[in-house]
mmCIF file of N, CA and C in Angstrom:
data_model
loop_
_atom_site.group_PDB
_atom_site.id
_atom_site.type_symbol
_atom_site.label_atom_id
_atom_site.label_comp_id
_atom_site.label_asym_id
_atom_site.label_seq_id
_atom_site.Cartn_x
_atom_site.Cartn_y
_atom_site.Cartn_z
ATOM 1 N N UNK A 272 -9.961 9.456 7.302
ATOM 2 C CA UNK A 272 -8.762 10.027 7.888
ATOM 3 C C UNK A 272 -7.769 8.903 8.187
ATOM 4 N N UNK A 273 -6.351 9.610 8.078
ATOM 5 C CA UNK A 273 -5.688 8.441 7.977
ATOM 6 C C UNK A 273 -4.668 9.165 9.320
ATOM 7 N N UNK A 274 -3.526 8.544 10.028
ATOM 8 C CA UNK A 274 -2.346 8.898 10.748
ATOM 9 C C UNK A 274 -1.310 8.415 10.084
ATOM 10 N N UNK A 275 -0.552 9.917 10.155
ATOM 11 C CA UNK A 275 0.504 9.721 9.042
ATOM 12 C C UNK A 275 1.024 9.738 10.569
ATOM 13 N N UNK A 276 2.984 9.209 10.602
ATOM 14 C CA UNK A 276 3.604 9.454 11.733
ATOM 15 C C UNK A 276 5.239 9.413 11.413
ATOM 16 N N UNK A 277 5.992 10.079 11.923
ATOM 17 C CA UNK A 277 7.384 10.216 11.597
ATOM 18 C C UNK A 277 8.385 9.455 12.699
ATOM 19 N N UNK A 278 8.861 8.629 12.295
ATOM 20 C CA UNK A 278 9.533 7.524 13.454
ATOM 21 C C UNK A 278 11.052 7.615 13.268
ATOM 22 N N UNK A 279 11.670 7.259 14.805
ATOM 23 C CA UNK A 279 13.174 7.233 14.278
ATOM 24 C C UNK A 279 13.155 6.048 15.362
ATOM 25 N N UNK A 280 14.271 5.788 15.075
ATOM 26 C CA UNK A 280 15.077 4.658 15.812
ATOM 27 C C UNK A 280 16.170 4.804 17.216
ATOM 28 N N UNK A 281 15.634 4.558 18.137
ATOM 29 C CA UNK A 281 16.447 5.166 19.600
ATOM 30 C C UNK A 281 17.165 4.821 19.429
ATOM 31 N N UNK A 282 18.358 3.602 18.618
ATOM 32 C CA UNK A 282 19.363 3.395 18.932
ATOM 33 C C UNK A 282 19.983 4.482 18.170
ATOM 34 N N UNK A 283 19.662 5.135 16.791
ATOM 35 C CA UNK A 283 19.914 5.929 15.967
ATOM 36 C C UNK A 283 19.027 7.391 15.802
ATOM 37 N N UNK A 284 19.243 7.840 16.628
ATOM 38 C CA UNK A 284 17.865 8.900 16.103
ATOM 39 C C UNK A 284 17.778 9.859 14.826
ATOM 40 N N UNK A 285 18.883 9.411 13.997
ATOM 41 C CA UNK A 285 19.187 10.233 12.800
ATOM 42 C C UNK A 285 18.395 9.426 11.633
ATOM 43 N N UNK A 286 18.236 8.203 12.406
ATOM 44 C CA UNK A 286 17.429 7.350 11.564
ATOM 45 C C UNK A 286 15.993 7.281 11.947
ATOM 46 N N UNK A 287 15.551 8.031 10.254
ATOM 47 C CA UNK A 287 13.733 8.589 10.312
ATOM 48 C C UNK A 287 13.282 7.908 9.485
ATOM 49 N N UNK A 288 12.089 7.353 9.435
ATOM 50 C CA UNK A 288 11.013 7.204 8.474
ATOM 51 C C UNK A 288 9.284 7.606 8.763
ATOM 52 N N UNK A 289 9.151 7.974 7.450
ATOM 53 C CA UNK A 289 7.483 8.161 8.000
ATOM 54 C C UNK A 289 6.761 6.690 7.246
ATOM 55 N N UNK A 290 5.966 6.685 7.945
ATOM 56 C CA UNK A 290 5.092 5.401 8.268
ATOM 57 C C UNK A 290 3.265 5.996 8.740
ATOM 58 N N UNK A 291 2.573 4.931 8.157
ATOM 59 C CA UNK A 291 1.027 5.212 8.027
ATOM 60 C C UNK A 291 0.449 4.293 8.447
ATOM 61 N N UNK A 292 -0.339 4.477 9.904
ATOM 62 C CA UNK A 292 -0.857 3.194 10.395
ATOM 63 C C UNK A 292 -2.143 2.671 9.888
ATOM 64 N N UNK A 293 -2.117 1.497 9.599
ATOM 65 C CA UNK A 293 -3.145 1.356 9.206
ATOM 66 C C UNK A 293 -4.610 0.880 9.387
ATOM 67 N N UNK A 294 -5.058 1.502 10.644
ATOM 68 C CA UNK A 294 -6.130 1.906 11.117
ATOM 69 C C UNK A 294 -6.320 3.227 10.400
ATOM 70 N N UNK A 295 -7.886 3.154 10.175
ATOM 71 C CA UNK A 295 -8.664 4.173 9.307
ATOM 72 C C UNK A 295 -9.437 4.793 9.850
ATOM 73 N N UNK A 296 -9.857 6.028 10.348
ATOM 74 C CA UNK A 296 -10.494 6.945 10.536
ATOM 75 C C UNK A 296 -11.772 7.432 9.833
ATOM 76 N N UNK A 297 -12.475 7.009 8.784
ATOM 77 C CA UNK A 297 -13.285 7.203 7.447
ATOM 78 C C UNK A 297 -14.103 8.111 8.316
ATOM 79 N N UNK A 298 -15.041 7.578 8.966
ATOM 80 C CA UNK A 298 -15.968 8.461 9.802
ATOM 81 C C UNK A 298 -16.151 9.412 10.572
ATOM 82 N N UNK A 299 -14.836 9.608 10.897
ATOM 83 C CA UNK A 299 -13.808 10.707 11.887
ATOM 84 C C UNK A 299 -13.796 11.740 11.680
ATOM 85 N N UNK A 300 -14.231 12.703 12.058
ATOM 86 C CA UNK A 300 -13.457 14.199 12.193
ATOM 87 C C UNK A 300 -12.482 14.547 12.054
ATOM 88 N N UNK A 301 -11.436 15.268 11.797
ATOM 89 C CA UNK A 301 -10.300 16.170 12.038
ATOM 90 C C UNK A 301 -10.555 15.817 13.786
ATOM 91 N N UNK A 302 -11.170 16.445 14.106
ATOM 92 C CA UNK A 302 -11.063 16.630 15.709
ATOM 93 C C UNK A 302 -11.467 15.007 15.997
ATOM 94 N N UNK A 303 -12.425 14.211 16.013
ATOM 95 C CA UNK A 303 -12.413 12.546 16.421
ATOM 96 C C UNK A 303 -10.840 11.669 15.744
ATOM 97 N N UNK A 304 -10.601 12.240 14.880
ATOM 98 C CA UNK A 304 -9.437 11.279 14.522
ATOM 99 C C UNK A 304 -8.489 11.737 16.146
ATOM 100 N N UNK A 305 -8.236 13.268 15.892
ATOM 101 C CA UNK A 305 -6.783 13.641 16.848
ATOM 102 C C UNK A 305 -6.988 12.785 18.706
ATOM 103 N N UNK A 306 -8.528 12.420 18.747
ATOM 104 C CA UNK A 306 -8.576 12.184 19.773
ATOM 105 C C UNK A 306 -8.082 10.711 19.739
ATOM 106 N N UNK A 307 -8.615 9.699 19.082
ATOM 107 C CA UNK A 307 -8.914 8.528 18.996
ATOM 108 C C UNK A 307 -7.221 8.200 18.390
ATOM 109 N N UNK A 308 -6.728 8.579 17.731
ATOM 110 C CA UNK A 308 -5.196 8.732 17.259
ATOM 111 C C UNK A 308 -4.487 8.831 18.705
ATOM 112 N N UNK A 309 -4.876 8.943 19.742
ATOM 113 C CA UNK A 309 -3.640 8.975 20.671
ATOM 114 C C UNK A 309 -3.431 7.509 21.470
ATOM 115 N N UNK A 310 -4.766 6.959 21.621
ATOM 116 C CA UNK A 310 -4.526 5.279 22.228
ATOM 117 C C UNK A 310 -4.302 4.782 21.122
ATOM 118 N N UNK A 311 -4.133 4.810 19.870
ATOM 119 C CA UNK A 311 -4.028 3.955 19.018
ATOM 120 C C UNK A 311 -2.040 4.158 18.599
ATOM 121 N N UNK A 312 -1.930 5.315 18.664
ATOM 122 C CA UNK A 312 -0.512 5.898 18.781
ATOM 123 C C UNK A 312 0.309 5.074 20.142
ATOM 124 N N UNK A 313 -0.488 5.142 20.962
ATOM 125 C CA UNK A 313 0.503 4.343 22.191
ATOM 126 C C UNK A 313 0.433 3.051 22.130
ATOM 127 N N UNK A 314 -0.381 2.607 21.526
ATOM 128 C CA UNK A 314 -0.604 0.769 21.401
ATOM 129 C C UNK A 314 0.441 0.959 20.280
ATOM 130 N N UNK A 315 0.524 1.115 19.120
ATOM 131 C CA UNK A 315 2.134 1.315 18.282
ATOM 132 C C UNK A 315 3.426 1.547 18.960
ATOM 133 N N UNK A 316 3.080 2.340 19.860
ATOM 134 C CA UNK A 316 4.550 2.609 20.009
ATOM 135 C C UNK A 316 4.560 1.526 21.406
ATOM 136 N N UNK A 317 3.950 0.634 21.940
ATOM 137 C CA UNK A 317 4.224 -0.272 22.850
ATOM 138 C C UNK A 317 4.683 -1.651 22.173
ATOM 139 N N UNK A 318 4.341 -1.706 20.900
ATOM 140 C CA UNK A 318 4.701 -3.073 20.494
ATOM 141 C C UNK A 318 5.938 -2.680 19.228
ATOM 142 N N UNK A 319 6.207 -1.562 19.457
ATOM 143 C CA UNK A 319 7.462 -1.384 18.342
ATOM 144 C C UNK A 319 8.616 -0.265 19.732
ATOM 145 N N UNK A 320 9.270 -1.194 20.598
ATOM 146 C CA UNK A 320 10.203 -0.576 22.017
ATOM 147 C C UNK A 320 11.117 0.367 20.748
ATOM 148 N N UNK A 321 11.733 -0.406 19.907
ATOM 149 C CA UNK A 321 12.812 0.208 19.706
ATOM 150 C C UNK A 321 12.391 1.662 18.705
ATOM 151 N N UNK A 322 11.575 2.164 18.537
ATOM 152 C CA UNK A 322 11.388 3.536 17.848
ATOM 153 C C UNK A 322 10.841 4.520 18.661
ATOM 154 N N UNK A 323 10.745 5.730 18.359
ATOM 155 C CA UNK A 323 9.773 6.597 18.965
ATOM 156 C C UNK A 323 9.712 7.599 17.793
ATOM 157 N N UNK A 324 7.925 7.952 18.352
ATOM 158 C CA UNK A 324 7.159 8.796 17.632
ATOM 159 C C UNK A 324 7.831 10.524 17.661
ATOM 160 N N UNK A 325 8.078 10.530 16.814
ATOM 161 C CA UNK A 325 8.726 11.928 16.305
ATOM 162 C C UNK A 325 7.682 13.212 16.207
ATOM 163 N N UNK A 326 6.736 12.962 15.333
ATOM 164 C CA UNK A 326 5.763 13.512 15.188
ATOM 165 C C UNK A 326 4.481 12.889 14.200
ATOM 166 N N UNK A 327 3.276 13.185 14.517
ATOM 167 C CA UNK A 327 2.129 12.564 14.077
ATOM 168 C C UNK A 327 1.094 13.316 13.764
ATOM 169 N N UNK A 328 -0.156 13.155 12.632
ATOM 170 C CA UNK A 328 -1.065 13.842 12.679
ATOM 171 C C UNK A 328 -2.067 12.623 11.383
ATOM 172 N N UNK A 329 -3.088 13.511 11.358
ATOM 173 C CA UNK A 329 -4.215 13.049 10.592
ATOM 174 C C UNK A 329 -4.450 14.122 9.792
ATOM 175 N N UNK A 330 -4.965 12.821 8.133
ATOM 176 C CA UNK A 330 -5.046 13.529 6.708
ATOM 177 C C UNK A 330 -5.882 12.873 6.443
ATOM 178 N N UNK A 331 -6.579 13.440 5.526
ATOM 179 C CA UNK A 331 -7.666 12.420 4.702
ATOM 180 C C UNK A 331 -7.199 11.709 3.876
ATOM 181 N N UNK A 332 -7.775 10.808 3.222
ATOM 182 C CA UNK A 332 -6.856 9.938 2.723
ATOM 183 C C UNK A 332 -6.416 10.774 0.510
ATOM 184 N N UNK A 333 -6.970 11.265 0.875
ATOM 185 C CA UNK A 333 -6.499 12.078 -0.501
ATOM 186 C C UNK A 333 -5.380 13.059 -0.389
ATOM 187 N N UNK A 334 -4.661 13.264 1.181
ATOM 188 C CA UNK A 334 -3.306 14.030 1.482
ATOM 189 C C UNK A 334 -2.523 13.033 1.612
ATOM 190 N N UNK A 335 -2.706 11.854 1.568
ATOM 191 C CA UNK A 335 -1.477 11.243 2.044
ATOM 192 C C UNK A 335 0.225 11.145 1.706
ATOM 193 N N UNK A 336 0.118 11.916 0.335
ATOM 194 C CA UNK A 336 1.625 12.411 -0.587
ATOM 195 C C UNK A 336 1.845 13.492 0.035
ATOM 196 N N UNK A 337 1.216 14.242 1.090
ATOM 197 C CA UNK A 337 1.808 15.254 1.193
ATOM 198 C C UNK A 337 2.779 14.784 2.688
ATOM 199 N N UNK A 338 3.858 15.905 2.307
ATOM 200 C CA UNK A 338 4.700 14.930 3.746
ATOM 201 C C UNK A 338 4.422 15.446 5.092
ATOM 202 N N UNK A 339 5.157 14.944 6.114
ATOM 203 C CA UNK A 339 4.631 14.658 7.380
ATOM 204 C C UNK A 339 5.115 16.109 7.936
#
């Protein structure tokens, strides 16, 4: 399992990108990723001030073309 996540830029919030962290989930659940995805989601968004998380989730790594 992977976390896909959709980011914009506070100074711009029209400005989006999706982005894939790359911490891996392999062993994870659907349900262990969504848990374990949320401290790992706030340690990202503490060392990147200027964005915020738009929206986020977990795919296996064979969805990852599909969009966010």
């Amino acid at each position: 399992m992977l976390v896909l996540m959709t980011i914009c830029l506070l100074s711009a919030p029209q400005s989006c990108r999706e982005e894939r962290l790359t911490f891996s989930y392999e062993d994870a659940s659907y349900m262990g990723c969504l848990v374990h995805a949320q401290s790992t989601l706030a340690e990202w968004q503490q060392s990147h001030p200027a964005w915020r998380i738009n929206r986020w989730r977990c795919v296996p790594r064979n969805a990852v073309d599909v969009p966010i």
